[in-house]
Coordinates of C-alpha atoms and ligand atoms in Angstrom, one line a residue:
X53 CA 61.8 96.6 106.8
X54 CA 62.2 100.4 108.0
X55 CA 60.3 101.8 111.1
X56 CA 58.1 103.6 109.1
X57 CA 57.0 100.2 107.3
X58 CA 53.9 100.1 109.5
X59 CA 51.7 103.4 108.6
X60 CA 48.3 103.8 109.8
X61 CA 45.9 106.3 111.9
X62 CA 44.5 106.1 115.1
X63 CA 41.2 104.5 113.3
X64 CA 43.3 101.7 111.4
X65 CA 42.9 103.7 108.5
X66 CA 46.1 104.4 105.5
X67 CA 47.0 107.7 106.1
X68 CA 46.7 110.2 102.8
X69 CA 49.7 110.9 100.5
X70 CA 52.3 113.6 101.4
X71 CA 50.5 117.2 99.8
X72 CA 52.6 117.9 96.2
X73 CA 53.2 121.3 97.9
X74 CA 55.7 119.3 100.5
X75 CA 56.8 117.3 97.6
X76 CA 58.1 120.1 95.4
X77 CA 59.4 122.3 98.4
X78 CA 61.7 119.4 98.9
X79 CA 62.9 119.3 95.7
X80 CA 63.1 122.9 94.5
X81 CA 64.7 123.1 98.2
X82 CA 67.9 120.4 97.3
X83 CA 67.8 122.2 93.8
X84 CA 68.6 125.1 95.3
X85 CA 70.6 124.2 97.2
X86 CA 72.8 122.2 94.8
X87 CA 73.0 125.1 92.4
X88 CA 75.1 126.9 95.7
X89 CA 77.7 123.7 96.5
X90 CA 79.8 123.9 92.9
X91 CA 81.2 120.0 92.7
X92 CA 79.8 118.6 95.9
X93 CA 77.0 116.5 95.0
X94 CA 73.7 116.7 96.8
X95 CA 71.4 113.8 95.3
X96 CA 67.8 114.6 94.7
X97 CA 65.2 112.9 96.6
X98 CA 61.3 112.4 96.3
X99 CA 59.6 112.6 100.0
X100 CA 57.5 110.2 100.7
X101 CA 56.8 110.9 104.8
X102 CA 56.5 113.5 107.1
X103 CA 58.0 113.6 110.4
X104 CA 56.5 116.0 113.0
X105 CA 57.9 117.3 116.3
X106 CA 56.4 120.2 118.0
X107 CA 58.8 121.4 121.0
X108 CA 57.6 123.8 123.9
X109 CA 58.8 124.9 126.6
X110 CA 58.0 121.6 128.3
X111 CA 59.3 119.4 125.4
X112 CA 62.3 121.7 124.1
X113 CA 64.7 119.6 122.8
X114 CA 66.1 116.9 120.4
X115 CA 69.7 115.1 122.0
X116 CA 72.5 114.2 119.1
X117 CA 71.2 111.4 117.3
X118 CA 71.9 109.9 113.9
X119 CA 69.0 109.5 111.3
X120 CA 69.0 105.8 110.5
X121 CA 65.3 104.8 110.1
X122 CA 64.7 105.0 106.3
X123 CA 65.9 102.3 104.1
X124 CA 69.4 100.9 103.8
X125 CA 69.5 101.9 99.9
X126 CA 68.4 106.0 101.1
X127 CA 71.1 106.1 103.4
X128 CA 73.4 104.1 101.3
X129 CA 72.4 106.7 98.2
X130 CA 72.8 109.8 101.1
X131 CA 69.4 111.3 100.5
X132 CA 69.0 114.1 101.9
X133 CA 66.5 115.1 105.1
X134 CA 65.0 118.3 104.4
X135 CA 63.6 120.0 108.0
X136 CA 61.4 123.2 107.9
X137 CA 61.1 125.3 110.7
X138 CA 57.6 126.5 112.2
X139 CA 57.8 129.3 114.8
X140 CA 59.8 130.0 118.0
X141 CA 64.1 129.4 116.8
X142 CA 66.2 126.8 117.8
X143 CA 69.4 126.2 118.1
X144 CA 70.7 122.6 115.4
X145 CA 74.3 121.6 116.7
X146 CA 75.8 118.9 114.5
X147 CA 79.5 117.3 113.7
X148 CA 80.6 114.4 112.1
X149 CA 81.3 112.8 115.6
X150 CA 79.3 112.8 119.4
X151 CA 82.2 115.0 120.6
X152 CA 80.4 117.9 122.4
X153 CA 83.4 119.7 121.5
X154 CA 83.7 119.0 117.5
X155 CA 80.3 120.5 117.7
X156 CA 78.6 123.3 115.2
X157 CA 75.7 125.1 115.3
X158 CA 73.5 127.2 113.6
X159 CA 70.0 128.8 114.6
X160 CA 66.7 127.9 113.1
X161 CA 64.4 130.3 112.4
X162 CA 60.2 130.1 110.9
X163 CA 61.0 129.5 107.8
X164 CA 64.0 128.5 107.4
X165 CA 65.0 125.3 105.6
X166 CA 67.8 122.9 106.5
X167 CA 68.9 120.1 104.0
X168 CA 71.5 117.4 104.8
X169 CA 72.6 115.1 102.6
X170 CA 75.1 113.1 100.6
X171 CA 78.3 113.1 102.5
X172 CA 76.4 115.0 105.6
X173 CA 73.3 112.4 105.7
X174 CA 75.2 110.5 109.0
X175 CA 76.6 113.5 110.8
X176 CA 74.8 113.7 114.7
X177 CA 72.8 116.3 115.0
X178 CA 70.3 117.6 117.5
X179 CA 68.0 120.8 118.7
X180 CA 68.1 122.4 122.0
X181 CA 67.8 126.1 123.7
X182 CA 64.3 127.0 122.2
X183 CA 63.8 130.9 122.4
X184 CA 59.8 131.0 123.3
X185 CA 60.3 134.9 123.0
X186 CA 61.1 134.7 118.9
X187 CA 58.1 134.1 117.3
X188 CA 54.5 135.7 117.7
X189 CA 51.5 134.0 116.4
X190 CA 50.2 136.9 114.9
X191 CA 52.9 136.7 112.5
X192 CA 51.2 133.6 111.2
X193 CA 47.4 134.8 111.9
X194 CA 46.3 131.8 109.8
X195 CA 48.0 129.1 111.6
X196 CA 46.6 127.6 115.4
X197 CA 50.2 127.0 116.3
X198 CA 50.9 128.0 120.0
X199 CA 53.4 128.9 121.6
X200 CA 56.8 126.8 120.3
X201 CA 58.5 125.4 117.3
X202 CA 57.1 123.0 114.9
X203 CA 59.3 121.2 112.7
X204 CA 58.5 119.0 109.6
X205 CA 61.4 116.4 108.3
X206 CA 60.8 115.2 104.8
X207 CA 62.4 112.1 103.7
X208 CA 62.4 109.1 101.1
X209 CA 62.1 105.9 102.9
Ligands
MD6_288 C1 65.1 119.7 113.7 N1 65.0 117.2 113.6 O1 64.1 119.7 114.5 C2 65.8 118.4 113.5 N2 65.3 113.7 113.5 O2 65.5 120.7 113.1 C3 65.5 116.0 113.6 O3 66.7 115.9 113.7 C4 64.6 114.8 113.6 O4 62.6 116.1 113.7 C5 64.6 112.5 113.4 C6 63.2 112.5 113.5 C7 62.5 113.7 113.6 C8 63.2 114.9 113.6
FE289 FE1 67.3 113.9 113.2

């Protein structure tokens, strides 16, 4: 039994299938990403939810955490999280331990694509310091998104 076990709307009803387009961005994502790591192996992964966090200036940030809520055989197998970026950047620190100081970091920009995976699927990660100032909406006139970052984990449960 995960926590995502129980799936249902607001009405009661099932909530639709993940979009293919999701689907295959995750896995031309992990291919791509394997064909960059030589020996390490990245294993591939078929998403089968969506988790979404918008942060704003009010919400802005995600403390270290672990991602254990997908089955015991997905994190046993290391399959990978793929996160995708929606608007303002933000900062993802992560380490293999909670040690503020053992800390990396890397900013996350629209767009941009995070996998982790295999050997990296337990590190502690998190997102803080949201920079409202980075993104525009008229650089994606299509979308409603206001003002903030909106980011999309795909996973196999
Ligand atoms: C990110 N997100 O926003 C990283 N973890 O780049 C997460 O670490 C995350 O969005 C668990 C559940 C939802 C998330
Ligand atoms: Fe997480």
């Amino acid at each position: 039994m995960t926590k995502y076990e129980k799936r249902f709307r607001s009405d009661g009803s099932e909530p639709p299938p993940l979009p293919y387009e999701f689907i295959s961005l995750a896995e031309n994502a992990i291919q791509d990403a394997q064909s960059h790591m030589g020996e390490v192996e990245l294993p591939s992964m078929c998403p089968d939810i969506c988790v979404a966090n918008f942060y704003s200036s009010i919400l802005g940030q995600l403390n270290l955490h672990q991602d254990c809520d997908e089955s015991s055989d997905s994190l046993k197998r290391g399959l990978p999280v793929v996160s995708i970026s929606i608007g303002s950047s933000m900062k993802f620190v992560y380490g293999h331990s909670e040690d503020e100081n053992e800390l990396d970091d890397v900013l996350l920009e629209t767009g941009d694509v995070l996998i982790f995976g295999g050997k990296s699927r337990h590190i502690f990660h998190g997102v803080k310091e949201l920079n409202s100032h980075s993104y525009h909406r008229q650089e994606l006139p299509e979308s409603k998104l206001t003002s903030g970052r909106l980011n999309l984990t795909l996973r196999q449960i």
